[in-house]
Structure formats: structure tokens, C-alpha cells
């Protein structure tokens, strides 16, 4: 387990990705990239669009660089740190503070990765990952990122309780736009609020509550403390989630017990005598 300190100074317990999982994810991405390069190579050689060998070689080198640099940059930026390989093994690239990876960070990782993984056959990446306490390779150090395992165990306290004075308000709030990373940050803050001094607890809660209010409407009643507001949001979200699970279970049970009635036999029309 590793501790990440978010921009709101909340400590998150996450599991740093282990080297074997990262290597397996890299191999999956490598297969995808090699397949793309081979496909374009076959297309160029069969169509003979470029007749100049020098120009064709230059274009292939340019395309190889674009594939091996552009693929990780685009995939990690658009999917919040998940390439196909990382998605297959439950890994994700995040910032050192647990925030989603930025385009700038993904670009630094990809440029450094092209050197340490391909030009230097991965030796610097393996050595650096073994030395680093968080399993970082050189690209992660330059970009200020790390790779975490989303399937690893996370410490979680008891679910937050609904403040009675906010139950009516919480029943009508809109929660569909609330991002998962912010939910996890708020949950970690609620679980560790007792460990903080009153001043730090108030400051942290105000920051996280301000970010949460940008996605949750309507706003809470005036004068609501940040801790109570976040507890109400998380408790209401959990209540709605449990309700959906209950309805699905009841629907499956009803579907399993339902026996369709036999179709009534059609009445045979009386014969006519002519």
C-alpha cells in the first residue's frame, strides 16, 4: 500500500502497481502498437503510394514514433490513465497527488518511455521500478505520476451516516454528475476526519465541499458544515445505489418465479352445413 496526499491534503490508501502487472500490461499495449505498425507497413507496400524508398523509410520511422508515443498519450489522456493493457489488468496512471493524469504528464511519460522502454530495451525502467518505493520508472519520475492498481484492497471506514437535518434536502439532490475520484476523496476525508485538528478538518472539508457543490444541486441549506454536507451527499448516494441493487434483485427474482400462462386453446368454429 502507498499513501497519496491529494491537493486537498487528504491521504488516500492505494496499492502501487507491481512490476509483473505493469510488464503484462506493457506487453498488451506493445501487441496493439506492433499490429498498427505492421498494418500500415503492409498497406504502404501493397498500394505503392510512395515510390521513393528514402521517403517511404522516413514516413515509416515517423509513423513508428507517432504510434509508440501517440498511443500512450492519447489513451491515457482520454481514458483518465488507462491504456488497453492497463485496463485489462486493472491499472491506472495518476498524478502524485492522486489526481487524473494530465496531457502534459502523459506526454512526458510517453517520451521518456520511448527511450527507456524501446531504445534502451526497458533496462532503466526495470531497475528504477525495483528501486522506487512506489514502483516508478523514469517516465513517472519526470512526469510526476505513478501507476496504481485499482483492484488492490483499499482501507475503508464505515459508510457515512445521513445527518437527520439534511435528509429531506438530500432526497432531492442531483448526483449523476459527481465524478468517482471526487467521491473517493470525500470518502477518505470523512473516514479520517477524526484524526485531524479542528482547523485542518474545517479547511479540508471546505475545499472538498466547494468542489462537490460544482457537481451537486441544489446547494445545501445555508450554514451547513462541510463535514455534514459531504456525509449527506455520500449517504444519499449509497442509499440510492442500494435501492437500485434491491430493485434489480427483486426484478430478477420475480422473473425467475414467473411462469407464463398457457395460451387458451382457440375455439373451433362450428361447421356449416350447405
XYZ file of C-alpha atoms in Angstrom:
274
model
C 0.000 0.000 0.000
C 1.098 3.574 -0.684
C -0.108 6.876 0.673
C -1.109 9.601 -1.772
C -1.736 13.104 -0.488
C -4.307 14.896 -2.630
C -4.424 18.567 -3.385
C -6.879 18.828 -0.512
C -4.275 17.267 1.816
C -6.354 14.103 2.192
C -4.362 10.883 2.465
C -5.524 8.129 0.122
C -4.618 4.490 0.623
C -3.892 2.963 -2.776
C -1.960 -0.031 -3.989
C 1.012 0.760 -6.205
C 1.095 -1.440 -9.290
C 3.590 -4.271 -9.080
C 6.244 -4.798 -11.745
C 4.795 -8.089 -13.126
C 1.375 -6.478 -13.672
C 2.928 -3.454 -15.312
C 5.048 -5.677 -17.551
C 1.996 -7.691 -18.611
C 0.055 -4.511 -19.367
C 3.012 -3.205 -21.375
C 3.063 -6.387 -23.471
C -0.637 -5.998 -24.296
C -0.064 -2.397 -25.398
C 3.019 -3.477 -27.343
C 0.989 -6.030 -29.297
C -1.546 -3.344 -30.205
C 1.174 -0.937 -31.315
C 3.085 -3.522 -33.330
C -0.131 -4.610 -35.036
C -0.810 -0.996 -36.019
C 2.694 -0.575 -37.427
C 2.520 -3.840 -39.386
C -0.883 -2.919 -40.778
C 0.338 0.419 -42.102
C 3.520 -1.167 -43.438
C 1.523 -3.721 -45.419
C -0.783 -1.001 -46.682
C 2.111 1.120 -47.907
C 3.986 -1.738 -49.573
C 0.912 -3.137 -51.332
C -0.526 0.116 -52.585
C 2.887 1.536 -53.518
C 1.676 5.053 -52.849
C 5.234 6.210 -52.177
C 7.762 5.158 -54.808
C 10.812 6.886 -53.313
C 12.492 4.440 -50.906
C 14.046 7.227 -48.842
C 10.721 8.987 -48.419
C 8.986 5.720 -47.602
C 11.588 4.927 -44.930
C 11.239 8.395 -43.431
C 7.463 8.101 -43.336
C 7.646 4.698 -41.655
C 10.042 5.996 -38.993
C 7.735 8.943 -38.377
C 4.723 6.667 -38.106
C 6.513 4.302 -35.714
C 7.373 7.215 -33.432
C 3.798 8.504 -33.610
C 2.399 5.093 -32.708
C 4.743 4.387 -29.830
C 4.440 7.912 -28.436
C 0.981 8.994 -29.541
C -0.827 5.813 -28.484
C 0.019 6.059 -24.761
C -0.506 9.833 -24.743
C -3.983 9.669 -26.287
C -5.162 6.578 -24.440
C -4.014 7.764 -21.010
C -5.355 11.289 -21.537
C -8.763 10.313 -22.925
C -9.393 7.429 -20.503
C -8.027 9.070 -17.344
C -4.859 6.986 -17.188
C -5.914 3.676 -18.721
C -4.481 2.179 -21.880
C -5.804 -1.130 -23.199
C -3.141 -3.060 -21.309
C -3.722 -1.185 -18.071
C -7.467 -1.600 -18.437
C -7.023 -5.361 -18.851
C -5.001 -5.656 -15.641
C -6.818 -3.062 -13.546
C -4.049 -0.447 -13.584
C -4.270 3.309 -13.923
C -1.826 6.209 -14.199
C -2.479 9.021 -11.716
C -0.650 12.114 -10.547
C 1.430 12.008 -7.407
C -1.493 13.587 -5.541
C -3.970 11.002 -6.843
C -5.442 13.361 -9.445
C -6.225 12.200 -13.017
C -3.216 12.258 -15.324
C -2.877 15.391 -17.456
C -1.929 15.598 -21.136
C 1.413 17.147 -20.212
C 2.171 14.299 -17.822
C 1.123 11.648 -20.328
C 3.363 13.253 -22.954
C 6.390 13.262 -20.642
C 5.742 9.611 -19.717
C 5.470 8.604 -23.377
C 8.619 10.454 -24.489
C 10.655 9.033 -21.632
C 9.110 5.601 -22.225
C 10.129 5.621 -25.877
C 13.755 5.985 -24.748
C 13.842 3.748 -21.679
C 11.460 1.031 -22.916
C 12.249 0.766 -26.623
C 15.621 2.353 -27.358
C 17.203 1.008 -24.147
C 15.196 -2.261 -24.129
C 13.487 -1.498 -20.823
C 16.501 -1.945 -18.549
C 16.345 1.540 -16.958
C 12.604 1.142 -16.375
C 13.021 -2.206 -14.610
C 15.895 -1.032 -12.416
C 14.152 2.202 -11.471
C 10.876 0.390 -10.700
C 12.662 -2.045 -8.405
C 14.429 0.756 -6.542
C 11.448 3.092 -6.232
C 9.182 2.569 -3.217
C 6.162 3.340 -5.432
C 7.353 1.304 -8.415
C 8.043 4.366 -10.564
C 10.011 4.191 -13.781
C 11.941 7.177 -15.132
C 8.936 8.435 -17.076
C 6.864 8.536 -13.896
C 9.584 10.467 -12.074
C 9.874 13.051 -14.861
C 6.094 13.406 -15.247
C 5.188 13.340 -11.558
C 2.965 10.284 -11.911
C 2.629 6.746 -10.628
C 0.734 3.626 -11.664
C -1.758 2.238 -9.186
C -3.753 -0.980 -9.049
C -7.478 -0.343 -8.887
C -8.121 -3.962 -7.943
C -5.989 -3.822 -4.830
C -7.540 -3.614 -1.376
C -8.341 -0.177 -0.046
C -8.925 0.664 3.559
C -12.427 1.955 4.044
C -14.168 3.069 7.160
C -17.836 2.606 7.957
C -20.277 4.188 5.491
C -21.137 7.811 6.312
C -24.400 8.402 8.139
C -27.080 10.798 6.969
C -27.379 13.897 9.193
C -31.073 13.989 10.175
C -31.393 17.697 9.441
C -30.260 17.141 5.825
C -32.320 14.050 4.980
C -35.142 15.973 3.249
C -32.708 18.096 1.243
C -30.562 15.110 0.244
C -33.563 13.173 -1.061
C -33.952 15.613 -3.972
C -30.352 16.365 -4.955
C -28.893 15.568 -8.367
C -25.856 13.270 -8.111
C -25.366 11.901 -11.614
C -22.526 14.289 -12.494
C -20.435 13.568 -9.391
C -17.064 12.098 -10.559
C -15.685 8.940 -8.988
C -12.338 10.417 -7.987
C -14.066 13.206 -6.045
C -16.329 10.657 -4.356
C -13.290 8.696 -3.218
C -11.587 11.868 -1.948
C -14.671 12.838 0.064
C -14.988 9.306 1.444
C -11.370 9.315 2.595
C -11.847 12.710 4.220
C -14.939 11.525 6.104
C -13.188 8.368 7.317
C -10.162 10.292 8.624
C -11.770 13.495 9.844
C -11.458 12.447 13.492
C -7.681 12.258 13.099
C -7.424 15.926 12.034
C -7.266 19.029 14.148
C -10.457 21.148 14.090
C -8.850 23.885 11.977
C -7.406 21.477 9.403
C -10.623 19.478 9.335
C -12.637 22.626 8.586
C -10.249 23.831 5.887
C -10.071 20.465 4.125
C -13.798 19.957 4.325
C -14.465 23.404 2.883
C -12.233 22.713 -0.102
C -13.730 19.320 -0.883
C -17.274 20.607 -0.308
C -16.664 23.506 -2.708
C -15.549 21.078 -5.412
C -18.523 18.815 -4.716
C -21.035 21.658 -4.982
C -19.956 22.194 -8.589
C -21.488 18.785 -9.440
C -24.358 18.508 -6.929
C -27.526 20.612 -6.995
C -29.350 22.230 -5.329
C -26.919 23.694 -2.784
C -27.289 22.696 0.882
C -29.185 24.824 3.407
C -27.241 27.928 4.498
C -24.842 27.332 7.345
C -24.378 23.608 6.692
C -20.928 22.469 7.917
C -18.719 20.859 5.240
C -18.476 17.563 7.133
C -22.259 17.278 7.420
C -22.731 18.262 3.763
C -20.282 15.652 2.468
C -21.716 12.995 4.793
C -25.202 13.700 3.456
C -24.072 13.511 -0.184
C -22.234 10.219 0.310
C -25.001 8.691 2.421
C -27.651 9.623 -0.146
C -25.564 8.259 -2.982
C -25.122 4.984 -1.103
C -28.849 4.798 -0.311
C -29.789 5.237 -3.965
C -27.225 2.665 -5.024
C -28.604 0.112 -2.561
C -32.127 0.844 -3.770
C -31.108 0.164 -7.368
C -29.466 -3.112 -6.356
C -32.560 -4.117 -4.400
C -34.879 -3.354 -7.315
C -32.697 -5.349 -9.687
C -32.599 -8.308 -7.318
C -36.384 -8.212 -6.892
C -36.873 -7.980 -10.657
C -34.617 -10.999 -11.228
C -36.412 -12.948 -8.535
C -39.820 -12.081 -9.956
C -38.647 -13.029 -13.436
C -37.367 -16.387 -12.192
C -40.630 -17.194 -10.379
C -42.911 -16.000 -13.161
C -44.495 -18.805 -15.163
C -46.150 -17.590 -18.350
C -49.773 -18.714 -18.573
C -50.640 -21.305 -21.145
C -52.325 -19.892 -24.161
C -56.011 -20.673 -24.168
C -56.958 -23.072 -26.961
C -58.660 -21.396 -29.872
C -62.303 -22.208 -30.187
C -63.047 -24.345 -33.196
C -65.623 -22.585 -35.351
C -68.770 -24.600 -35.862
C -69.034 -26.433 -39.136
C -71.560 -25.184 -41.599
C -73.877 -27.427 -43.477
C -74.567 -26.420 -47.002
